[in-house]
Short mmCIF file of C-alpha atoms and ligand atoms in Angstrom, two decimals:
data_model
loop_
_atom_site.label_atom_id
_atom_site.label_comp_id
_atom_site.label_asym_id
_atom_site.label_seq_id
_atom_site.Cartn_x
_atom_site.Cartn_y
_atom_site.Cartn_z
CA MET A 19 11.93 -18.89 -14.80
CA ASN A 20 13.45 -16.40 -13.37
CA THR A 21 12.72 -17.94 -9.32
CA LEU A 22 14.38 -14.66 -7.19
CA PHE A 23 12.38 -12.83 -10.10
CA GLU A 24 8.92 -14.23 -8.95
CA TYR A 25 9.95 -14.18 -5.91
CA THR A 26 10.00 -11.34 -5.14
CA ILE A 27 6.89 -9.67 -7.46
CA ARG A 28 4.89 -12.13 -4.78
CA LEU A 29 6.40 -9.77 -2.25
CA ALA A 30 6.19 -6.30 -4.04
CA ASP A 31 2.09 -7.47 -4.96
CA ASP A 32 1.48 -7.92 -1.41
CA SER A 33 2.48 -4.58 -0.68
CA LEU A 34 0.92 -2.68 -3.71
CA ILE A 35 -2.04 -4.51 -4.04
CA LEU A 36 -2.54 -3.62 -0.07
CA GLY A 37 -0.88 -0.32 -0.50
CA HIS A 38 -4.19 0.57 -3.10
CA ARG A 39 -7.17 -1.46 -1.18
CA MET A 40 -6.21 1.08 1.39
CA SER A 41 -6.06 4.36 0.23
CA GLU A 42 -8.84 3.38 -1.15
CA TRP A 43 -9.77 4.83 2.01
CA CYS A 44 -8.31 8.40 1.67
CA GLY A 45 -11.36 11.23 2.78
CA HIS A 46 -13.41 7.60 4.04
CA GLY A 47 -12.33 7.12 7.11
CA PRO A 48 -14.60 7.09 10.34
CA ILE A 49 -13.06 9.62 11.54
CA LEU A 50 -9.71 12.09 10.69
CA GLU A 51 -7.78 10.09 12.79
CA GLU A 52 -8.17 7.29 11.27
CA ASP A 53 -8.46 7.71 7.62
CA ILE A 54 -4.85 9.16 8.24
CA ALA A 55 -3.78 6.54 10.38
CA LEU A 56 -5.51 4.49 7.25
CA THR A 57 -3.56 6.45 4.47
CA ASN A 58 -0.87 6.86 6.71
CA ILE A 59 -0.30 2.35 6.24
CA ALA A 60 -0.77 2.92 2.62
CA LEU A 61 2.19 5.14 2.24
CA ASP A 62 3.76 2.66 3.89
CA LEU A 63 3.37 -0.27 1.99
CA VAL A 64 2.85 1.44 -1.67
CA GLY A 65 6.97 2.93 -0.48
CA GLN A 66 8.05 -0.64 0.07
CA ALA A 67 5.90 -2.58 -2.78
CA THR A 68 8.33 0.42 -4.73
CA SER A 69 11.63 -0.85 -2.83
CA PHE A 70 10.54 -4.38 -3.94
CA LEU A 71 9.81 -4.21 -7.56
CA ALA A 72 12.23 -2.24 -8.52
CA TYR A 73 14.57 -4.90 -6.88
CA ALA A 74 12.05 -7.16 -9.15
CA GLY A 75 12.80 -4.92 -12.41
CA GLU A 76 17.34 -5.63 -11.63
CA THR A 77 16.99 -9.33 -11.01
CA GLU A 78 14.87 -9.51 -13.75
CA GLY A 79 16.97 -7.14 -16.37
CA LYS A 80 14.34 -6.64 -18.54
CA LYS A 81 14.71 -2.69 -17.72
CA ARG A 82 11.67 -2.52 -16.50
CA ASP A 83 11.64 -0.62 -13.83
CA ALA A 84 9.07 -0.31 -10.33
CA ASP A 85 6.58 2.17 -12.54
CA ALA A 86 6.42 -0.43 -15.74
CA LEU A 87 6.34 -3.98 -12.80
CA ALA A 88 3.52 -1.30 -11.24
CA PHE A 89 1.83 -0.22 -13.77
CA LEU A 90 2.36 -1.80 -16.82
CA ARG A 91 1.56 -6.06 -15.56
CA PHE A 92 -1.86 -8.59 -17.19
CA ASP A 93 -3.99 -9.25 -14.00
CA ARG A 94 -2.01 -13.11 -13.84
CA GLU A 95 0.68 -11.62 -13.55
CA TYR A 96 -0.02 -10.18 -10.51
CA LYS A 97 1.26 -12.53 -8.10
CA ASN A 98 -0.32 -11.16 -4.79
CA ALA A 99 -2.47 -13.48 -2.12
CA LEU A 100 -5.73 -12.98 -1.94
CA LEU A 101 -6.48 -11.92 1.09
CA VAL A 102 -5.27 -8.61 -0.06
CA GLU A 103 -7.15 -7.81 -2.96
CA GLN A 104 -10.25 -8.85 -0.70
CA PRO A 105 -12.74 -5.69 -0.85
CA ASN A 106 -11.91 -2.90 2.00
CA GLY A 107 -16.49 -3.87 3.75
CA ASP A 108 -16.83 -1.52 5.96
CA PHE A 109 -14.00 -0.19 8.80
CA GLY A 110 -14.20 -4.03 10.87
CA MET A 111 -13.09 -5.31 7.45
CA THR A 112 -10.91 -3.64 6.54
CA MET A 113 -8.87 -4.05 9.88
CA MET A 114 -9.36 -7.73 9.80
CA ARG A 115 -7.53 -7.75 7.30
CA GLN A 116 -4.83 -5.79 8.04
CA PHE A 117 -4.01 -7.63 10.97
CA LEU A 118 -4.42 -10.97 9.00
CA PHE A 119 -1.42 -9.63 7.23
CA ASP A 120 0.93 -7.67 9.27
CA ALA A 121 0.60 -10.58 11.71
CA PHE A 122 1.90 -12.75 8.68
CA ARG A 123 4.41 -9.75 7.84
CA LYS A 124 5.82 -8.98 10.26
CA PRO A 125 7.21 -12.84 11.50
CA LEU A 126 7.91 -12.69 7.70
CA PHE A 127 10.91 -9.31 7.79
CA GLU A 128 12.20 -10.88 11.47
CA ARG A 129 13.44 -13.64 9.17
CA LEU A 130 13.64 -11.90 5.84
CA GLN A 131 15.80 -9.02 6.86
CA HIS A 132 18.70 -12.22 7.73
CA SER A 133 18.17 -13.00 3.84
CA SER A 134 21.12 -14.22 1.88
CA ASP A 135 20.56 -12.20 -0.79
CA LYS A 136 21.42 -8.23 0.83
CA GLN A 137 18.91 -6.23 -0.77
CA LEU A 138 15.69 -8.37 -0.17
CA ALA A 139 17.52 -8.11 3.48
CA ALA A 140 17.71 -4.29 3.73
CA ILE A 141 13.55 -4.53 2.62
CA ALA A 142 13.34 -6.43 4.86
CA GLU A 143 14.38 -4.85 7.14
CA LYS A 144 13.41 -1.24 6.84
CA SER A 145 9.48 -2.63 6.68
CA LEU A 146 9.94 -4.21 9.40
CA LYS A 147 10.09 -1.40 11.06
CA GLU A 148 6.55 0.10 9.76
CA THR A 149 4.77 -3.70 10.12
CA LYS A 150 5.48 -2.94 13.74
CA TYR A 151 3.16 -0.35 13.73
CA HIS A 152 0.58 -1.25 11.53
CA LEU A 153 0.24 -4.57 13.90
CA LYS A 154 -0.06 -2.78 17.13
CA HIS A 155 -2.65 -0.37 15.32
CA SER A 156 -4.74 -3.48 13.73
CA SER A 157 -4.67 -5.58 16.85
CA GLU A 158 -6.20 -3.39 19.16
CA TRP A 159 -9.08 -2.61 16.53
CA VAL A 160 -9.75 -6.09 16.05
CA ILE A 161 -9.62 -6.77 20.24
CA ARG A 162 -11.29 -3.57 20.01
CA LEU A 163 -13.86 -4.19 18.06
CA GLY A 164 -14.62 -7.88 18.85
CA ASP A 165 -14.70 -7.00 22.88
CA GLY A 166 -16.80 -3.55 22.10
CA THR A 167 -20.65 -3.73 21.53
CA GLU A 168 -23.45 -6.46 19.84
CA GLU A 169 -22.87 -4.85 16.54
CA SER A 170 -19.12 -4.26 16.71
CA ASN A 171 -18.18 -7.84 17.68
CA GLY A 172 -20.73 -9.40 15.06
CA ARG A 173 -19.38 -6.92 13.14
CA ILE A 174 -15.44 -8.34 12.69
CA GLN A 175 -17.20 -12.08 13.40
CA ASP A 176 -18.90 -11.51 10.15
CA ALA A 177 -15.04 -10.05 8.79
CA LEU A 178 -13.26 -13.50 10.24
CA ASN A 179 -15.62 -15.31 8.48
CA THR A 180 -15.58 -14.08 5.02
CA LEU A 181 -11.64 -13.44 5.00
CA TRP A 182 -10.62 -16.52 7.28
CA ARG A 183 -10.20 -19.20 4.37
CA TYR A 184 -8.05 -16.97 2.21
CA THR A 185 -4.70 -16.81 4.54
CA PRO A 186 -3.79 -20.43 3.94
CA ASP A 187 -2.90 -18.70 0.20
CA LEU A 188 -1.10 -16.42 2.63
CA PHE A 189 1.08 -19.80 3.53
CA TYR A 190 1.79 -21.36 -0.19
CA ALA A 191 4.54 -22.87 -0.42
CA ASP A 192 5.79 -24.64 -4.19
CA GLU A 193 9.05 -25.12 -5.70
CA VAL A 194 10.06 -21.14 -6.00
CA ASP A 195 9.82 -21.25 -2.19
CA GLN A 196 11.81 -24.15 -1.47
CA GLU A 197 13.94 -23.04 -4.27
CA MET A 198 14.21 -19.32 -2.05
CA GLN A 199 14.61 -21.80 1.30
CA GLN A 200 17.21 -23.38 -0.38
CA GLN A 201 19.52 -20.77 -0.81
CA GLY A 202 19.45 -19.26 1.98
CA ILE A 203 16.76 -16.34 0.77
CA ALA A 204 13.53 -17.02 2.08
CA PRO A 205 12.53 -18.28 5.68
CA ASP A 206 10.75 -21.44 6.44
CA MET A 207 7.30 -20.26 5.60
CA ALA A 208 6.27 -23.11 8.73
CA ALA A 209 8.33 -21.32 11.35
CA VAL A 210 6.20 -17.94 9.86
CA TYR A 211 2.61 -19.73 10.03
CA ALA A 212 4.11 -20.81 13.83
CA ASP A 213 4.12 -17.47 14.94
CA TRP A 214 1.13 -15.44 12.86
CA ASN A 215 -0.49 -19.14 14.89
CA ALA A 216 0.25 -17.64 18.10
CA THR A 217 -0.42 -14.05 17.13
CA VAL A 218 -3.50 -14.11 15.97
CA GLN A 219 -5.36 -17.47 18.03
CA HIS A 220 -3.72 -14.79 21.75
CA VAL A 221 -5.78 -11.43 19.16
CA PHE A 222 -8.55 -13.88 19.43
CA GLN A 223 -9.56 -14.44 22.67
CA GLU A 224 -8.96 -11.07 24.22
CA ALA A 225 -10.55 -9.94 21.16
CA THR A 226 -13.63 -12.40 21.94
CA ILE A 227 -14.27 -14.00 18.94
CA GLU A 228 -14.30 -17.01 16.96
CA ILE A 229 -12.23 -18.47 13.82
CA PRO A 230 -14.66 -20.27 11.87
CA SER A 231 -15.71 -24.09 11.83
CA ASN A 232 -15.62 -24.24 8.17
CA ASN A 233 -12.68 -25.44 6.58
CA TRP A 234 -12.80 -24.53 2.88
CA LYS A 235 -9.48 -22.91 2.12
CA GLN A 236 -9.21 -20.94 -1.66
CA THR A 237 -5.68 -20.68 -2.61
CA GLY A 238 -4.22 -19.09 -6.38
CA GLY A 239 -2.69 -16.12 -6.11
CA ARG A 240 0.85 -16.79 -6.02
CA LYS A 241 0.45 -18.10 -9.82
CA GLY A 242 -1.71 -14.94 -10.93
CA LEU A 243 -5.25 -17.15 -10.56
CA HIS A 244 -7.26 -14.33 -8.63
CA SER A 245 -10.54 -13.94 -7.69
CA GLU A 246 -13.23 -11.66 -9.59
CA HIS A 247 -12.32 -8.41 -7.54
CA MET A 248 -9.11 -8.66 -8.70
CA GLY A 249 -9.80 -6.48 -12.66
CA HIS A 250 -11.22 -4.31 -10.87
CA ILE A 251 -7.98 -2.81 -9.11
CA LEU A 252 -6.45 -3.16 -11.98
CA ALA A 253 -8.11 -1.03 -14.14
CA GLU A 254 -8.96 1.41 -11.46
CA LEU A 255 -4.24 1.05 -10.15
CA GLN A 256 -3.44 1.21 -14.53
CA TYR A 257 -5.98 4.35 -16.11
CA MET A 258 -3.21 7.21 -16.02
CA GLN A 259 -0.60 4.61 -17.86
CA ARG A 260 -3.59 3.12 -20.03
CA ALA A 261 -4.57 6.01 -21.02
CA TYR A 262 -1.87 8.04 -21.60
CA PRO A 263 1.06 5.81 -21.68
CA ASN A 264 4.92 6.98 -19.95
CA MET A 265 2.73 9.78 -18.62
CA GLU A 266 5.22 11.50 -15.60
CA TRP A 267 3.55 14.06 -12.35
CA MET B 8 39.80 22.80 -4.04
CA VAL B 9 36.65 21.73 -2.58
CA THR B 10 36.59 18.52 0.41
CA GLU B 11 33.80 16.55 0.94
CA LYS B 12 33.45 18.26 4.47
CA ASP B 13 32.85 21.19 2.21
CA ILE B 14 30.13 19.33 0.85
CA TRP B 15 28.57 18.22 4.00
CA GLU B 16 29.01 21.75 5.44
CA TYR B 17 26.80 22.69 1.82
CA LEU B 18 23.87 19.83 2.10
CA GLU B 19 23.28 21.84 5.33
CA GLU B 20 21.47 23.81 3.18
CA VAL B 21 19.39 21.57 1.97
CA SER B 22 15.80 20.77 3.95
CA ASP B 23 13.35 17.96 4.99
CA PRO B 24 10.60 19.32 2.15
CA GLU B 25 8.07 18.28 4.86
CA ILE B 26 10.22 19.53 8.53
CA PRO B 27 12.59 22.70 6.75
CA VAL B 28 13.07 23.51 10.20
CA LEU B 29 15.63 20.13 9.90
CA SER B 30 18.65 19.82 7.18
CA ILE B 31 19.14 16.63 5.95
CA VAL B 32 22.35 16.37 7.86
CA ASP B 33 20.01 16.84 11.16
CA LEU B 34 17.73 14.54 10.22
CA GLY B 35 20.58 11.71 9.21
CA VAL B 36 19.60 11.18 5.24
CA LEU B 37 22.99 12.13 3.97
CA ARG B 38 24.70 8.69 4.87
CA ALA B 39 27.71 9.61 2.62
CA VAL B 40 29.74 11.36 -0.03
CA LYS B 41 32.53 10.70 -2.12
CA LEU B 42 34.18 13.12 -3.81
CA ASP B 43 36.75 11.58 -6.82
CA ASP B 44 37.84 14.50 -10.00
CA GLU B 45 35.06 16.00 -11.22
CA ASN B 46 32.73 13.64 -9.71
CA CYS B 47 30.76 13.94 -6.44
CA HIS B 48 28.61 10.89 -5.32
CA VAL B 49 25.82 11.83 -2.57
CA THR B 50 23.92 8.86 -0.66
CA ILE B 51 20.89 9.06 1.16
CA THR B 52 18.22 7.04 2.68
CA PRO B 53 14.21 7.16 3.45
CA THR B 54 13.50 7.64 6.39
CA TYR B 55 10.20 5.51 6.30
CA SER B 56 9.41 4.23 2.89
CA GLY B 57 6.73 5.24 1.37
CA CYS B 58 8.66 9.29 2.04
CA PRO B 59 7.62 10.81 -0.37
CA ALA B 60 10.47 13.96 0.14
CA MET B 61 13.18 11.61 -0.78
CA LYS B 62 12.28 12.91 -4.69
CA MET B 63 12.28 15.88 -4.05
CA ILE B 64 15.66 16.33 -1.43
CA GLU B 65 17.81 14.20 -4.29
CA VAL B 66 16.79 17.69 -6.81
CA GLN B 67 17.87 19.62 -4.29
CA ILE B 68 20.77 18.00 -3.54
CA ILE B 69 21.34 17.94 -7.42
CA GLU B 70 20.83 21.63 -7.19
CA LYS B 71 22.36 23.07 -3.98
CA LEU B 72 25.80 21.03 -5.67
CA GLN B 73 25.41 23.05 -9.23
CA GLU B 74 24.81 26.40 -7.37
CA LYS B 75 28.32 25.44 -5.90
CA GLY B 76 30.29 25.03 -8.50
CA LEU B 77 29.73 20.96 -8.87
CA LYS B 78 28.78 19.72 -11.97
CA ASN B 79 28.95 16.10 -11.86
CA VAL B 80 26.30 15.34 -9.66
CA THR B 81 25.05 11.52 -8.13
CA VAL B 82 22.29 10.54 -5.97
CA ASP B 83 22.43 6.89 -4.42
CA LEU B 84 19.17 5.97 -2.17
CA VAL B 85 20.40 2.71 0.36
CA LEU B 86 18.16 1.09 2.23
CA SER B 87 20.75 -0.40 5.00
CA PRO B 88 21.47 0.29 7.19
CA ALA B 89 17.44 1.22 8.04
CA TRP B 90 17.12 4.69 9.24
CA THR B 91 17.05 4.63 13.00
CA THR B 92 15.82 8.01 14.61
CA ASP B 93 19.10 7.82 16.65
CA TRP B 94 20.70 9.22 13.66
CA LEU B 95 18.95 12.93 14.58
CA SER B 96 21.69 15.31 15.74
CA GLU B 97 20.97 17.19 19.22
CA SER B 98 21.93 20.85 16.81
CA GLY B 99 17.86 18.79 14.59
CA ARG B 100 16.49 17.92 18.61
CA ASN B 101 15.96 21.17 19.60
CA LYS B 102 15.11 22.66 16.19
CA LEU B 103 12.86 20.73 15.83
CA ARG B 104 10.96 21.46 19.68
CA GLU B 105 11.90 25.47 18.50
CA TYR B 106 9.51 24.09 15.50
CA GLY B 107 7.03 22.19 18.25
CA ILE B 108 7.65 19.38 17.14
CA ALA B 109 8.82 17.19 20.10
CA PRO B 110 11.84 15.04 19.39
CA PRO B 111 11.77 11.28 19.68
CA GLU B 112 11.95 10.00 23.47
CA ASN B 113 14.69 7.45 23.31
CA GLU B 114 11.37 4.50 24.13
CA VAL B 115 9.60 2.54 20.92
CA ASP B 116 6.23 2.63 20.95
CA LYS B 117 5.38 -0.95 22.77
CA SER B 118 4.29 -3.42 20.56
CA VAL B 119 2.64 -4.79 23.50
CA LEU B 120 -1.07 -4.43 22.75
CA PHE B 121 -2.86 -1.94 24.36
CA ALA B 122 1.02 -0.28 26.62
CA GLU B 123 0.95 2.79 28.07
CA PRO B 124 2.02 4.94 25.17
CA THR B 125 5.73 7.11 25.44
CA VAL B 126 5.23 9.75 27.89
CA VAL B 127 5.90 12.91 25.58
CA PRO B 128 6.10 16.66 27.24
CA CYS B 129 4.91 19.69 25.36
CA PRO B 130 6.30 21.29 23.04
CA LYS B 131 4.93 23.97 24.49
CA CYS B 132 4.55 24.57 27.97
CA HIS B 133 6.93 21.29 28.91
CA SER B 134 4.45 19.58 30.40
CA LYS B 135 4.34 15.89 30.78
CA ASN B 136 0.25 15.55 30.68
CA THR B 137 -0.24 14.87 27.07
CA LYS B 138 -2.18 11.80 25.45
CA MET B 139 -1.62 10.68 22.54
CA VAL B 140 -4.57 10.91 19.88
CA SER B 141 -2.97 9.00 17.49
CA GLN B 142 0.09 6.74 16.32
CA PHE B 143 -0.25 7.88 13.18
CA GLY B 144 0.62 12.00 12.45
CA SER B 145 0.31 14.45 9.94
CA THR B 146 3.32 12.73 7.71
CA ALA B 147 4.96 8.49 7.74
CA CYS B 148 7.70 10.13 10.91
CA LYS B 149 4.87 11.46 13.53
CA ALA B 150 2.72 10.87 16.36
CA HIS B 151 -0.06 13.04 16.68
CA TYR B 152 -0.25 13.98 20.81
CA THR B 153 -2.49 17.11 22.98
CA CYS B 154 -1.37 18.84 25.62
CA ASN B 155 -3.69 18.20 28.01
CA ASP B 156 -2.69 21.20 30.23
CA CYS B 157 -2.16 23.98 27.38
CA LEU B 158 -4.31 22.14 25.69
CA GLU B 159 -1.92 22.43 22.00
CA PRO B 160 -2.32 20.29 19.86
CA PHE B 161 1.25 18.74 18.29
CA ASP B 162 3.81 16.95 16.36
CA TYR B 163 5.59 13.72 18.39
CA PHE B 164 8.84 12.71 15.90
CA LYS B 165 7.71 8.97 16.75
CA CYS B 166 10.81 6.89 17.70
CA LEU B 167 12.04 4.45 15.47
CA LYS B 168 14.46 1.76 15.43
ZN1 ZN C 317 1.06 21.62 26.52
#
């Protein structure tokens, strides 16, 4: 197995699939400003995915470019965490998913920008600046909704209850991570988790919402074992390339 | 005989398609120019990862330099060092203001929760009595503000460091 390819694909697919999910909001935002914000975040994520996928293609050496990797793999070959493929639901669900993810990405990129792999470091350095804006936006919404009305509090609490089980998948680490860490390429996931945990505890306290006591966990994304939603995403994401191979704008 | 300095000057004529008053030199997107024999090698960097203007900028660079008689032009995209609003030139800042976009204040929007947003003077009436409507504006690099005095809605080129 090409470990660097595998590691890079995991980073890429988190951005790609969440970017696609956020793009589904285009034209459906609750207010105009929020519609623009959600699609701006989608654009940043798709941009990050393009950088990671292009690099993954290079390390693989099979002449697959970012488009080939984005549009022409089968479901088991996508290695995103389960969290990012979960449906948008209501605005609270989307913001909770985004917050749980941004709170993970920021400490990850803070460390990855010092990676011994120069290109991954460069992509992380670039993406970190964008992620900081995303995290500020999503965490403020989680607090505003949690600490808002009875209705908004109930909705954001429901979102947390639904999504919490997918968070361990973000920190799933196997031989790929171990090898990358030994080479000084990947950061220590335990440290990333500690930062993530501090952020979510603080924000949930401000938002007056509670982490569910049910400890059921679901993992598998990094191995390509996805939830039932993945096939639907890919049907839409890949439609043009499957129907009209090699089509370009 | 064309020099690298000439090429920098030619590329002053290539503008950012999303903010046409700014050239890629003003914006700091043009990073390097290298000339050897017939070959011209240009390096650019994106403002944001997903900046949709990069492909068009690349095409415009090639067209502009071919128009000036350079035959073999290649354009490379680099991500590091990551673009920052510090690279926006002084003339670029003035052009932005005249165009109705507030240039970046030298301050990153605080990542602290619910921190007071940056005070951005209105590009029309210069009042500091403005408010941020949304951190995310018409393009990835801008936030959306409104002036409380003249009531003008305006874009703010947000600070990225
Ligand atoms: Zn004004």
